[in-house]
mmCIF file of C-alpha atoms and ligand atoms in Angstrom:
data_model
loop_
_atom_site.group_PDB
_atom_site.id
_atom_site.type_symbol
_atom_site.label_atom_id
_atom_site.label_comp_id
_atom_site.label_asym_id
_atom_site.label_seq_id
_atom_site.Cartn_x
_atom_site.Cartn_y
_atom_site.Cartn_z
ATOM 1 C CA MET A 1 125.790 113.545 -52.232
ATOM 2 C CA GLU A 2 125.234 116.117 -49.561
ATOM 3 C CA LEU A 3 126.194 115.614 -46.156
ATOM 4 C CA LYS A 4 124.567 118.021 -43.398
ATOM 5 C CA ILE A 5 126.156 117.738 -40.676
ATOM 6 C CA THR A 6 126.212 119.901 -36.885
ATOM 7 C CA CYS A 7 129.190 119.656 -35.132
ATOM 8 C CA ILE A 8 129.130 119.627 -30.965
ATOM 9 C CA PRO A 9 133.336 120.808 -30.538
ATOM 10 C CA GLY A 10 132.797 121.014 -26.980
ATOM 11 C CA ASP A 11 135.161 121.212 -23.660
ATOM 12 C CA GLY A 12 138.665 120.133 -22.939
ATOM 13 C CA ILE A 13 140.171 118.859 -25.827
ATOM 14 C CA GLY A 14 137.126 118.352 -27.521
ATOM 15 C CA PRO A 15 137.451 121.126 -30.098
ATOM 16 C CA GLU A 16 140.656 120.024 -30.779
ATOM 17 C CA ILE A 17 139.244 116.126 -32.098
ATOM 18 C CA VAL A 18 136.849 117.851 -34.254
ATOM 19 C CA ALA A 19 139.226 119.881 -36.245
ATOM 20 C CA GLU A 20 140.740 116.600 -37.169
ATOM 21 C CA ALA A 21 137.546 114.611 -37.853
ATOM 22 C CA LYS A 22 136.809 116.820 -39.878
ATOM 23 C CA LYS A 23 140.035 117.149 -42.020
ATOM 24 C CA VAL A 24 139.983 113.460 -43.082
ATOM 25 C CA LEU A 25 135.798 114.177 -43.502
ATOM 26 C CA ASN A 26 136.466 116.379 -45.784
ATOM 27 C CA LYS A 27 139.806 114.933 -47.211
ATOM 28 C CA THR A 28 137.213 111.811 -47.745
ATOM 29 C CA ALA A 29 134.448 113.760 -49.495
ATOM 30 C CA GLU A 30 136.744 115.524 -52.211
ATOM 31 C CA LYS A 31 138.304 112.017 -52.731
ATOM 32 C CA PHE A 32 135.217 110.118 -53.224
ATOM 33 C CA GLY A 33 132.473 113.452 -55.094
ATOM 34 C CA HIS A 34 130.733 114.598 -51.939
ATOM 35 C CA ASN A 35 129.294 117.889 -50.387
ATOM 36 C CA ILE A 36 129.767 118.236 -46.810
ATOM 37 C CA THR A 37 127.501 121.034 -44.997
ATOM 38 C CA TYR A 38 129.283 121.784 -41.101
ATOM 39 C CA THR A 39 127.268 123.801 -38.316
ATOM 40 C CA ASP A 40 128.731 124.400 -35.253
ATOM 41 C CA ILE A 41 126.954 124.768 -32.083
ATOM 42 C CA LEU A 42 127.620 125.009 -28.474
ATOM 43 C CA MET A 43 127.484 122.198 -25.517
ATOM 44 C CA GLY A 44 128.291 121.692 -21.989
ATOM 45 C CA GLY A 45 130.570 123.978 -20.437
ATOM 46 C CA ALA A 46 131.155 125.944 -23.850
ATOM 47 C CA SER A 47 127.283 126.805 -23.820
ATOM 48 C CA ILE A 48 126.982 127.971 -19.980
ATOM 49 C CA ASP A 49 129.394 130.007 -20.145
ATOM 50 C CA VAL A 50 128.022 131.726 -23.146
ATOM 51 C CA HIS A 51 124.112 131.055 -22.865
ATOM 52 C CA GLY A 52 124.277 129.915 -18.850
ATOM 53 C CA VAL A 53 123.210 126.455 -19.802
ATOM 54 C CA PRO A 54 124.648 123.523 -21.118
ATOM 55 C CA LEU A 55 122.199 123.353 -24.375
ATOM 56 C CA THR A 56 119.757 125.408 -25.726
ATOM 57 C CA ASP A 57 116.811 124.886 -27.565
ATOM 58 C CA GLU A 58 117.966 126.670 -30.706
ATOM 59 C CA ALA A 59 121.366 123.938 -31.022
ATOM 60 C CA ILE A 60 118.783 121.106 -30.384
ATOM 61 C CA ALA A 61 116.706 122.654 -34.027
ATOM 62 C CA THR A 62 119.704 122.753 -35.190
ATOM 63 C CA ALA A 63 120.606 118.965 -34.402
ATOM 64 C CA LYS A 64 117.394 118.253 -35.373
ATOM 65 C CA SER A 65 117.224 119.583 -38.698
ATOM 66 C CA ALA A 66 121.126 118.135 -39.319
ATOM 67 C CA ASP A 67 121.566 114.553 -41.167
ATOM 68 C CA ALA A 68 124.624 113.425 -38.687
ATOM 69 C CA VAL A 69 125.894 115.046 -34.901
ATOM 70 C CA LEU A 70 129.362 114.723 -34.822
ATOM 71 C CA MET A 71 130.890 114.920 -30.809
ATOM 72 C CA GLY A 72 134.174 115.891 -29.300
ATOM 73 C CA SER A 73 133.338 115.404 -25.737
ATOM 74 C CA ILE A 74 131.911 117.377 -23.432
ATOM 75 C CA GLY A 75 132.790 118.404 -19.251
ATOM 76 C CA GLY A 76 135.553 119.750 -17.227
ATOM 77 C CA ASP A 77 137.645 119.059 -14.731
ATOM 78 C CA THR A 78 135.192 117.682 -11.988
ATOM 79 C CA THR A 79 136.657 118.634 -9.088
ATOM 80 C CA THR A 80 137.973 122.615 -9.968
ATOM 81 C CA SER A 81 136.157 123.530 -12.890
ATOM 82 C CA PRO A 82 133.629 126.383 -11.952
ATOM 83 C CA TRP A 83 130.830 124.367 -14.008
ATOM 84 C CA TYR A 84 130.513 121.676 -11.120
ATOM 85 C CA LYS A 85 129.274 124.599 -8.331
ATOM 86 C CA LEU A 86 126.297 124.824 -10.555
ATOM 87 C CA GLU A 87 123.128 123.050 -9.791
ATOM 88 C CA PRO A 88 122.700 119.535 -11.511
ATOM 89 C CA SER A 89 120.530 120.419 -14.100
ATOM 90 C CA LEU A 90 122.610 123.415 -15.287
ATOM 91 C CA ARG A 91 126.287 121.021 -15.166
ATOM 92 C CA PRO A 92 128.089 120.412 -18.126
ATOM 93 C CA GLU A 93 126.271 116.565 -18.574
ATOM 94 C CA ALA A 94 122.907 117.481 -18.481
ATOM 95 C CA GLY A 95 123.154 118.933 -22.217
ATOM 96 C CA LEU A 96 124.473 115.438 -23.208
ATOM 97 C CA LEU A 97 121.192 113.865 -21.161
ATOM 98 C CA LYS A 98 119.146 116.115 -22.799
ATOM 99 C CA ILE A 99 120.492 116.090 -26.566
ATOM 100 C CA ARG A 100 120.110 111.419 -25.967
ATOM 101 C CA LYS A 101 116.817 112.064 -25.379
ATOM 102 C CA GLU A 102 115.304 115.271 -27.821
ATOM 103 C CA LEU A 103 116.863 113.371 -30.450
ATOM 104 C CA ASN A 104 115.350 109.964 -29.289
ATOM 105 C CA LEU A 105 118.823 107.758 -29.536
ATOM 106 C CA PHE A 106 117.919 104.531 -28.245
ATOM 107 C CA ALA A 107 120.465 101.969 -29.625
ATOM 108 C CA ASN A 108 124.310 102.688 -28.659
ATOM 109 C CA LEU A 109 127.121 101.348 -30.770
ATOM 110 C CA ARG A 110 130.740 100.538 -30.002
ATOM 111 C CA PRO A 111 133.324 98.633 -31.304
ATOM 112 C CA ALA A 112 136.241 97.042 -29.467
ATOM 113 C CA ILE A 113 138.654 96.838 -31.836
ATOM 114 C CA LEU A 114 142.641 95.200 -31.310
ATOM 115 C CA TYR A 115 145.021 96.217 -33.751
ATOM 116 C CA ASP A 116 147.907 94.195 -34.407
ATOM 117 C CA GLU A 117 149.995 97.215 -34.275
ATOM 118 C CA LEU A 118 148.726 97.999 -30.488
ATOM 119 C CA ALA A 119 149.061 94.666 -29.157
ATOM 120 C CA ASP A 120 150.705 95.427 -26.423
ATOM 121 C CA ALA A 121 148.053 97.608 -25.023
ATOM 122 C CA CYS A 122 145.633 94.661 -24.571
ATOM 123 C CA PRO A 123 145.958 93.359 -21.201
ATOM 124 C CA LEU A 124 145.158 89.878 -21.850
ATOM 125 C CA LYS A 125 147.507 87.109 -22.684
ATOM 126 C CA GLU A 126 149.935 87.007 -25.729
ATOM 127 C CA GLU A 127 147.915 83.423 -26.825
ATOM 128 C CA ILE A 128 144.384 84.967 -26.679
ATOM 129 C CA SER A 129 145.353 88.439 -27.741
ATOM 130 C CA LYS A 130 147.359 87.105 -31.210
ATOM 131 C CA ALA A 131 144.126 85.857 -32.571
ATOM 132 C CA GLY A 132 142.790 89.729 -32.732
ATOM 133 C CA PHE A 133 139.016 90.613 -31.730
ATOM 134 C CA ASP A 134 136.511 93.218 -33.951
ATOM 135 C CA MET A 135 133.102 93.087 -32.643
ATOM 136 C CA MET A 136 130.538 95.157 -32.446
ATOM 137 C CA ILE A 137 128.466 96.328 -28.546
ATOM 138 C CA MET A 138 125.120 97.011 -29.444
ATOM 139 C CA ARG A 139 123.180 98.257 -26.026
ATOM 140 C CA GLU A 140 119.675 99.461 -25.827
ATOM 141 C CA LEU A 141 119.979 103.484 -24.482
ATOM 142 C CA THR A 142 116.858 104.418 -23.218
ATOM 143 C CA GLY A 143 114.961 101.461 -21.204
ATOM 144 C CA GLY A 144 115.387 98.598 -18.264
ATOM 145 C CA LEU A 145 117.271 99.180 -14.900
ATOM 146 C CA TYR A 146 118.445 103.012 -15.160
ATOM 147 C CA PHE A 147 115.234 104.039 -16.036
ATOM 148 C CA GLY A 148 111.820 101.424 -14.369
ATOM 149 C CA GLU A 149 110.521 103.305 -11.487
ATOM 150 C CA ARG A 150 112.525 102.986 -8.617
ATOM 151 C CA LYS A 151 111.966 103.764 -4.593
ATOM 152 C CA THR A 152 113.366 103.545 -1.535
ATOM 153 C CA VAL A 153 111.024 102.485 1.566
ATOM 154 C CA THR A 154 111.485 101.308 4.969
ATOM 155 C CA GLU A 155 109.388 98.739 6.403
ATOM 156 C CA ASP A 156 109.250 97.992 10.066
ATOM 157 C CA GLY A 157 112.041 100.194 11.357
ATOM 158 C CA VAL A 158 114.526 98.524 8.200
ATOM 159 C CA ARG A 159 115.472 100.189 4.508
ATOM 160 C CA LYS A 160 114.508 98.756 1.609
ATOM 161 C CA ALA A 161 115.152 99.863 -1.932
ATOM 162 C CA ILE A 162 113.948 99.039 -5.448
ATOM 163 C CA ASP A 163 114.449 98.708 -8.904
ATOM 164 C CA THR A 164 112.086 97.602 -11.138
ATOM 165 C CA LEU A 165 114.036 96.447 -15.119
ATOM 166 C CA ALA A 166 111.113 96.423 -17.301
ATOM 167 C CA TYR A 167 110.935 96.179 -21.076
ATOM 168 C CA ASN A 168 108.078 95.608 -23.741
ATOM 169 C CA GLU A 169 108.438 94.229 -26.933
ATOM 170 C CA GLU A 170 108.470 97.219 -29.186
ATOM 171 C CA GLU A 171 111.423 98.951 -27.242
ATOM 172 C CA ILE A 172 113.337 95.166 -27.958
ATOM 173 C CA ARG A 173 112.164 94.956 -31.213
ATOM 174 C CA ARG A 174 113.330 98.188 -32.768
ATOM 175 C CA ILE A 175 117.088 98.100 -30.806
ATOM 176 C CA ALA A 176 117.058 94.119 -32.050
ATOM 177 C CA ILE A 177 116.285 95.014 -36.286
ATOM 178 C CA LYS A 178 119.241 97.811 -35.497
ATOM 179 C CA GLY A 179 121.680 95.071 -34.038
ATOM 180 C CA PHE A 180 120.858 92.486 -37.301
ATOM 181 C CA ASP A 181 121.368 95.832 -40.026
ATOM 182 C CA ILE A 182 124.605 96.757 -38.159
ATOM 183 C CA ALA A 183 125.747 92.246 -38.524
ATOM 184 C CA ARG A 184 124.747 92.164 -42.182
ATOM 185 C CA LYS A 185 127.558 95.564 -42.750
ATOM 186 C CA ARG A 186 129.913 93.316 -41.028
ATOM 187 C CA ASN A 187 130.217 89.330 -40.546
ATOM 188 C CA LYS A 188 126.352 87.761 -39.698
ATOM 189 C CA LYS A 189 126.397 87.032 -37.062
ATOM 190 C CA VAL A 190 124.274 88.412 -33.509
ATOM 191 C CA THR A 191 125.105 86.811 -29.685
ATOM 192 C CA SER A 192 121.790 87.714 -27.701
ATOM 193 C CA VAL A 193 123.255 88.511 -24.160
ATOM 194 C CA ASP A 194 120.309 88.015 -21.414
ATOM 195 C CA LYS A 195 120.323 86.192 -18.362
ATOM 196 C CA ALA A 196 116.521 84.003 -19.801
ATOM 197 C CA ASN A 197 117.535 81.378 -17.055
ATOM 198 C CA VAL A 198 116.439 83.961 -14.305
ATOM 199 C CA LEU A 199 114.679 87.390 -15.611
ATOM 200 C CA ASP A 200 111.209 87.780 -17.318
ATOM 201 C CA SER A 201 112.540 90.185 -19.125
ATOM 202 C CA SER A 202 115.307 88.548 -20.858
ATOM 203 C CA ARG A 203 113.072 85.920 -21.419
ATOM 204 C CA LEU A 204 110.808 88.051 -23.626
ATOM 205 C CA TRP A 205 114.054 89.513 -25.106
ATOM 206 C CA ARG A 206 114.854 86.254 -26.355
ATOM 207 C CA ALA A 207 111.800 85.923 -27.934
ATOM 208 C CA VAL A 208 111.750 88.968 -29.899
ATOM 209 C CA VAL A 209 114.942 88.205 -31.000
ATOM 210 C CA GLU A 210 114.083 85.063 -32.517
ATOM 211 C CA GLU A 211 110.909 86.587 -33.608
ATOM 212 C CA VAL A 212 113.324 89.427 -35.344
ATOM 213 C CA ALA A 213 116.048 86.788 -36.754
ATOM 214 C CA LYS A 214 113.507 85.054 -38.512
ATOM 215 C CA ASP A 215 113.782 88.400 -41.073
ATOM 216 C CA TYR A 216 117.460 87.594 -41.900
ATOM 217 C CA PRO A 217 118.265 84.437 -42.192
ATOM 218 C CA ASP A 218 121.594 84.866 -43.054
ATOM 219 C CA VAL A 219 122.812 86.414 -40.132
ATOM 220 C CA THR A 220 123.589 83.253 -37.376
ATOM 221 C CA LEU A 221 122.254 83.710 -33.938
ATOM 222 C CA GLU A 222 123.515 82.719 -30.812
ATOM 223 C CA HIS A 223 121.890 83.807 -27.392
ATOM 224 C CA MET A 224 124.759 83.773 -24.221
ATOM 225 C CA LEU A 225 123.922 84.753 -20.989
ATOM 226 C CA VAL A 226 125.579 87.553 -19.273
ATOM 227 C CA ASP A 227 127.869 85.738 -16.839
ATOM 228 C CA ASN A 228 129.100 83.319 -19.469
ATOM 229 C CA CYS A 229 129.802 86.654 -21.761
ATOM 230 C CA ALA A 230 131.325 88.446 -19.038
ATOM 231 C CA MET A 231 133.635 85.357 -18.862
ATOM 232 C CA GLN A 232 134.389 84.597 -22.673
ATOM 233 C CA LEU A 233 135.095 88.088 -23.766
ATOM 234 C CA VAL A 234 138.456 87.915 -21.894
ATOM 235 C CA LYS A 235 138.889 83.961 -22.551
ATOM 236 C CA ASN A 236 137.865 84.495 -26.371
ATOM 237 C CA PRO A 237 137.213 87.727 -27.710
ATOM 238 C CA ALA A 238 137.946 86.922 -31.363
ATOM 239 C CA GLN A 239 134.290 84.961 -31.434
ATOM 240 C CA PHE A 240 132.315 87.942 -31.587
ATOM 241 C CA ASP A 241 130.665 89.925 -33.660
ATOM 242 C CA VAL A 242 127.308 92.096 -32.619
ATOM 243 C CA ILE A 243 126.957 91.845 -29.148
ATOM 244 C CA LEU A 244 123.359 92.785 -28.809
ATOM 245 C CA THR A 245 122.072 93.636 -25.167
ATOM 246 C CA GLU A 246 119.895 95.208 -22.843
ATOM 247 C CA ASN A 247 120.936 98.661 -20.864
ATOM 248 C CA MET A 248 122.761 97.669 -17.724
ATOM 249 C CA PHE A 249 124.664 94.483 -19.390
ATOM 250 C CA GLY A 250 125.766 96.411 -22.384
ATOM 251 C CA ASP A 251 126.936 99.195 -19.933
ATOM 252 C CA ILE A 252 129.184 96.937 -17.859
ATOM 253 C CA LEU A 253 129.495 94.958 -21.050
ATOM 254 C CA SER A 254 131.013 97.567 -23.373
ATOM 255 C CA ASP A 255 133.403 99.021 -21.061
ATOM 256 C CA GLU A 256 134.856 95.350 -20.340
ATOM 257 C CA ALA A 257 135.443 95.162 -24.287
ATOM 258 C CA SER A 258 136.724 98.267 -24.640
ATOM 259 C CA MET A 259 138.932 98.042 -21.454
ATOM 260 C CA VAL A 260 140.243 94.629 -23.389
ATOM 261 C CA THR A 261 141.584 96.386 -26.131
ATOM 262 C CA GLY A 262 144.035 98.801 -24.128
ATOM 263 C CA SER A 263 143.844 101.946 -25.785
ATOM 264 C CA ILE A 264 141.027 104.810 -24.496
ATOM 265 C CA GLY A 265 142.183 107.386 -27.437
ATOM 266 C CA MET A 266 140.868 104.283 -30.246
ATOM 267 C CA LEU A 267 137.664 104.000 -29.306
ATOM 268 C CA ALA A 268 134.688 105.217 -31.582
ATOM 269 C CA SER A 269 131.360 105.562 -30.330
ATOM 270 C CA ALA A 270 127.641 106.105 -32.098
ATOM 271 C CA SER A 271 123.943 106.368 -30.259
ATOM 272 C CA LEU A 272 121.273 105.848 -33.496
ATOM 273 C CA ASN A 273 117.364 106.314 -33.655
ATOM 274 C CA ASP A 274 114.709 104.414 -35.756
ATOM 275 C CA SER A 275 115.735 106.250 -39.136
ATOM 276 C CA LYS A 276 119.160 107.033 -39.965
ATOM 277 C CA PHE A 277 120.231 109.940 -37.983
ATOM 278 C CA GLY A 278 122.693 109.448 -35.325
ATOM 279 C CA LEU A 279 124.889 111.361 -32.832
ATOM 280 C CA TYR A 280 128.689 109.984 -32.944
ATOM 281 C CA GLU A 281 131.439 110.663 -30.699
ATOM 282 C CA PRO A 282 134.533 108.574 -29.120
ATOM 283 C CA SER A 283 133.951 106.880 -25.770
ATOM 284 C CA HIS A 284 136.234 109.130 -23.923
ATOM 285 C CA GLY A 285 136.170 112.092 -21.953
ATOM 286 C CA SER A 286 137.267 115.855 -22.597
ATOM 287 C CA ALA A 287 140.587 115.224 -20.997
ATOM 288 C CA PRO A 288 141.061 118.570 -19.382
ATOM 289 C CA ASP A 289 144.671 117.751 -18.258
ATOM 290 C CA ILE A 290 146.176 117.853 -21.628
ATOM 291 C CA ALA A 291 143.521 120.251 -23.279
ATOM 292 C CA GLY A 292 145.400 123.081 -25.511
ATOM 293 C CA LYS A 293 148.167 120.885 -26.173
ATOM 294 C CA ASN A 294 147.534 119.799 -29.168
ATOM 295 C CA ILE A 295 148.613 115.744 -27.959
ATOM 296 C CA ALA A 296 145.079 114.611 -27.526
ATOM 297 C CA ASN A 297 144.570 111.306 -29.847
ATOM 298 C CA PRO A 298 142.086 112.068 -32.874
ATOM 299 C CA ILE A 299 141.386 108.576 -34.103
ATOM 300 C CA ALA A 300 138.845 107.586 -31.225
ATOM 301 C CA THR A 301 136.018 110.863 -32.865
ATOM 302 C CA ILE A 302 137.906 110.128 -36.325
ATOM 303 C CA LEU A 303 136.618 106.512 -36.337
ATOM 304 C CA SER A 304 133.057 107.820 -34.836
ATOM 305 C CA ALA A 305 133.372 109.790 -38.461
ATOM 306 C CA ALA A 306 134.125 106.711 -40.462
ATOM 307 C CA MET A 307 130.586 105.319 -38.269
ATOM 308 C CA MET A 308 128.484 108.092 -38.921
ATOM 309 C CA LEU A 309 129.304 107.476 -42.896
ATOM 310 C CA ARG A 310 128.934 103.692 -42.647
ATOM 311 C CA TYR A 311 125.478 104.348 -40.807
ATOM 312 C CA THR A 312 123.836 107.160 -41.740
ATOM 313 C CA PHE A 313 124.462 107.608 -44.893
ATOM 314 C CA ASP A 314 125.484 104.004 -45.842
ATOM 315 C CA LEU A 315 128.823 104.804 -47.277
ATOM 316 C CA ASP A 316 130.656 102.083 -46.881
ATOM 317 C CA LYS A 317 133.718 102.567 -49.164
ATOM 318 C CA GLU A 318 134.192 105.599 -47.419
ATOM 319 C CA ALA A 319 133.991 104.336 -43.969
ATOM 320 C CA ASP A 320 136.616 101.593 -45.155
ATOM 321 C CA ALA A 321 138.710 103.922 -46.489
ATOM 322 C CA VAL A 322 138.638 105.958 -43.273
ATOM 323 C CA GLU A 323 139.298 102.938 -41.252
ATOM 324 C CA ALA A 324 141.935 101.752 -43.285
ATOM 325 C CA ALA A 325 144.111 104.924 -43.312
ATOM 326 C CA VAL A 326 144.211 103.993 -39.719
ATOM 327 C CA LYS A 327 145.703 101.166 -40.241
ATOM 328 C CA GLN A 328 148.344 102.117 -42.177
ATOM 329 C CA VAL A 329 149.392 105.090 -40.559
ATOM 330 C CA LEU A 330 149.909 102.243 -36.992
ATOM 331 C CA LYS A 331 151.716 100.014 -39.592
ATOM 332 C CA GLU A 332 154.106 103.238 -40.370
ATOM 333 C CA GLY A 333 155.185 103.216 -36.658
ATOM 334 C CA TYR A 334 153.008 107.062 -36.062
ATOM 335 C CA ARG A 335 151.529 107.506 -32.604
ATOM 336 C CA THR A 336 150.736 110.205 -30.774
ATOM 337 C CA ILE A 337 151.312 110.198 -27.255
ATOM 338 C CA ASP A 338 149.030 107.914 -25.629
ATOM 339 C CA ILE A 339 149.973 105.287 -27.880
ATOM 340 C CA MET A 340 153.179 105.642 -28.305
ATOM 341 C CA SER A 341 156.101 102.378 -27.942
ATOM 342 C CA GLU A 342 159.498 102.405 -27.896
ATOM 343 C CA GLY A 343 160.800 102.577 -32.137
ATOM 344 C CA CYS A 344 157.624 104.411 -33.069
ATOM 345 C CA LYS A 345 157.502 108.025 -34.089
ATOM 346 C CA GLN A 346 155.407 110.346 -31.785
ATOM 347 C CA VAL A 347 153.573 113.022 -33.595
ATOM 348 C CA SER A 348 150.813 115.430 -32.420
ATOM 349 C CA CYS A 349 147.131 115.428 -32.467
ATOM 350 C CA SER A 350 147.151 117.807 -35.564
ATOM 351 C CA GLU A 351 150.121 115.481 -37.368
ATOM 352 C CA MET A 352 147.935 112.768 -36.960
ATOM 353 C CA GLY A 353 145.335 114.299 -38.925
ATOM 354 C CA ASP A 354 147.343 115.348 -41.475
ATOM 355 C CA LEU A 355 149.039 111.640 -42.148
ATOM 356 C CA LEU A 356 145.335 110.254 -41.997
ATOM 357 C CA ALA A 357 143.411 113.051 -44.099
ATOM 358 C CA GLU A 358 146.818 111.924 -46.712
ATOM 359 C CA ARG A 359 146.234 108.422 -46.533
ATOM 360 C CA ILE A 360 142.698 108.705 -47.759
HETATM 361 P P1 NAD B 401 138.693 111.510 -20.038
HETATM 362 O O1 NAD B 401 138.576 110.210 -20.919
HETATM 363 O O2 NAD B 401 138.475 112.906 -20.042
HETATM 364 O O3 NAD B 401 139.983 110.732 -19.640
HETATM 365 C C1 NAD B 401 141.266 109.859 -18.410
HETATM 366 C C2 NAD B 401 142.596 109.611 -19.397
HETATM 367 O O4 NAD B 401 143.048 109.539 -20.300
HETATM 368 C C3 NAD B 401 142.770 111.766 -18.696
HETATM 369 O O5 NAD B 401 144.085 111.183 -18.691
HETATM 370 C C4 NAD B 401 143.232 111.335 -19.950
HETATM 371 O O6 NAD B 401 143.513 112.696 -20.240
HETATM 372 C C5 NAD B 401 143.153 110.636 -21.280
HETATM 373 N N1 NAD B 401 142.540 110.498 -22.769
HETATM 374 C C6 NAD B 401 141.632 110.446 -22.397
HETATM 375 N N2 NAD B 401 140.659 111.002 -24.057
HETATM 376 C C7 NAD B 401 142.319 110.781 -24.782
HETATM 377 C C8 NAD B 401 143.222 110.845 -25.639
HETATM 378 N N3 NAD B 401 141.865 111.361 -27.091
HETATM 379 N N4 NAD B 401 143.835 111.132 -26.213
HETATM 380 C C9 NAD B 401 144.972 110.981 -25.304
HETATM 381 N N5 NAD B 401 144.142 110.816 -23.936
HETATM 382 C C10 NAD B 401 143.352 110.759 -24.142
HETATM 383 O O7 NAD B 401 137.655 111.221 -18.536
HETATM 384 P P2 NAD B 401 137.418 111.819 -17.256
HETATM 385 O O8 NAD B 401 138.993 113.046 -17.537
HETATM 386 O O9 NAD B 401 136.572 110.691 -15.912
HETATM 387 O O10 NAD B 401 136.761 112.673 -18.097
HETATM 388 C C11 NAD B 401 136.653 114.070 -18.153
HETATM 389 C C12 NAD B 401 135.810 115.377 -18.514
HETATM 390 O O11 NAD B 401 135.439 114.188 -19.792
HETATM 391 C C13 NAD B 401 134.582 114.952 -17.387
HETATM 392 O O12 NAD B 401 134.363 116.372 -17.210
HETATM 393 C C14 NAD B 401 133.660 113.931 -17.341
HETATM 394 O O13 NAD B 401 132.607 114.208 -16.837
HETATM 395 C C15 NAD B 401 134.034 114.231 -18.905
HETATM 396 N N6 NAD B 401 133.711 112.956 -19.954
HETATM 397 C C16 NAD B 401 132.437 113.577 -21.280
HETATM 398 C C17 NAD B 401 132.092 112.655 -22.083
HETATM 399 C C18 NAD B 401 130.644 112.978 -23.377
HETATM 400 O O14 NAD B 401 131.357 114.028 -23.261
HETATM 401 N N7 NAD B 401 130.568 111.730 -23.492
HETATM 402 C C19 NAD B 401 132.150 111.097 -22.142
HETATM 403 C C20 NAD B 401 132.770 110.979 -20.151
HETATM 404 C C21 NAD B 401 133.718 111.354 -19.525
#
């Protein structure tokens, strides 16, 4: 198969971790008989330094012409970097918002997995963490409260702020379809999270999700109220497979779920549109404090590349091979500094990439 990938190495540790992800992708392609073409584009601070803007139209066109985008991370030290003296629309993060909008990425996927070998980093009680967990949070990314009408007014001398939470059935249906499709590739269970006891938008959400579920008789659907879900994530995270939810609930729950894994350098993510196209990136930032030292953990980016193989290219065996290599390397006791614990062998960013590529 021909795989056309646009890469955004970005800023900080971005170029280091993307190089390791390419190393692992190249080995996977060689092993399974695929051909990958990469085109790099600049975004964030790297683009500001060259072009004066965080993302050019040419870079967007290059991204659109690929099958998928693999990104490291963008941004610098927000207190010392000159990029943050620029007006907001010219700062590094504006590039990220622009590319998400241009590519119409409405579905955000964040897996939260507890690896046996890293269970010590999990802040939950041992009797809960020992059951392990492997869930996928699917968050709607372009609607709801963050995109609704908002205003602040003064009425009778009293200031009043209004935010609007609106969803139409099409926005709900397209993300629900993605959620069920992804559950089919996993353990075939969707937990749809809402606040249907209070909110109209949640009642519509629930009704549309039920309509979509009829086309997926092999997938189990359950509904859960968001307050209960926040509790269940720390009480019994093993019960979840795919959590499907709207923008603000997903924002909060995905951070909660990733915190219970305890390891920021391990957290992958993907943002998808209604085709097979996706932007894949680690959940963490550009870590300027450790940039250029070859000590960053490349695993989140490598697991994001595995998501790309699975969700954009439907190469499930290849994605399994990358994920299995990660488990194997952890089992053998290799760790980057952020996940280091007693008795393990500390390796650099590039050594971790080598170890993973060797195990494909
Ligand atoms: P961060 O995630 O970059 O770093 C937080 C801490 O985690 C730091 O101590 C860092 O060294 C560590 N860390 C992060 N990733 C690591 C890895 N792979 N291996 C080892 N340690 C790792 O968050 P921050 O410091 O708040 O933000 C730094 C910059 O990143 C800012 O400019 C911010 O805007 C940007 N950012 C970008 C994205 C993105 O590109 N999507 C996301 C979040 C933050």
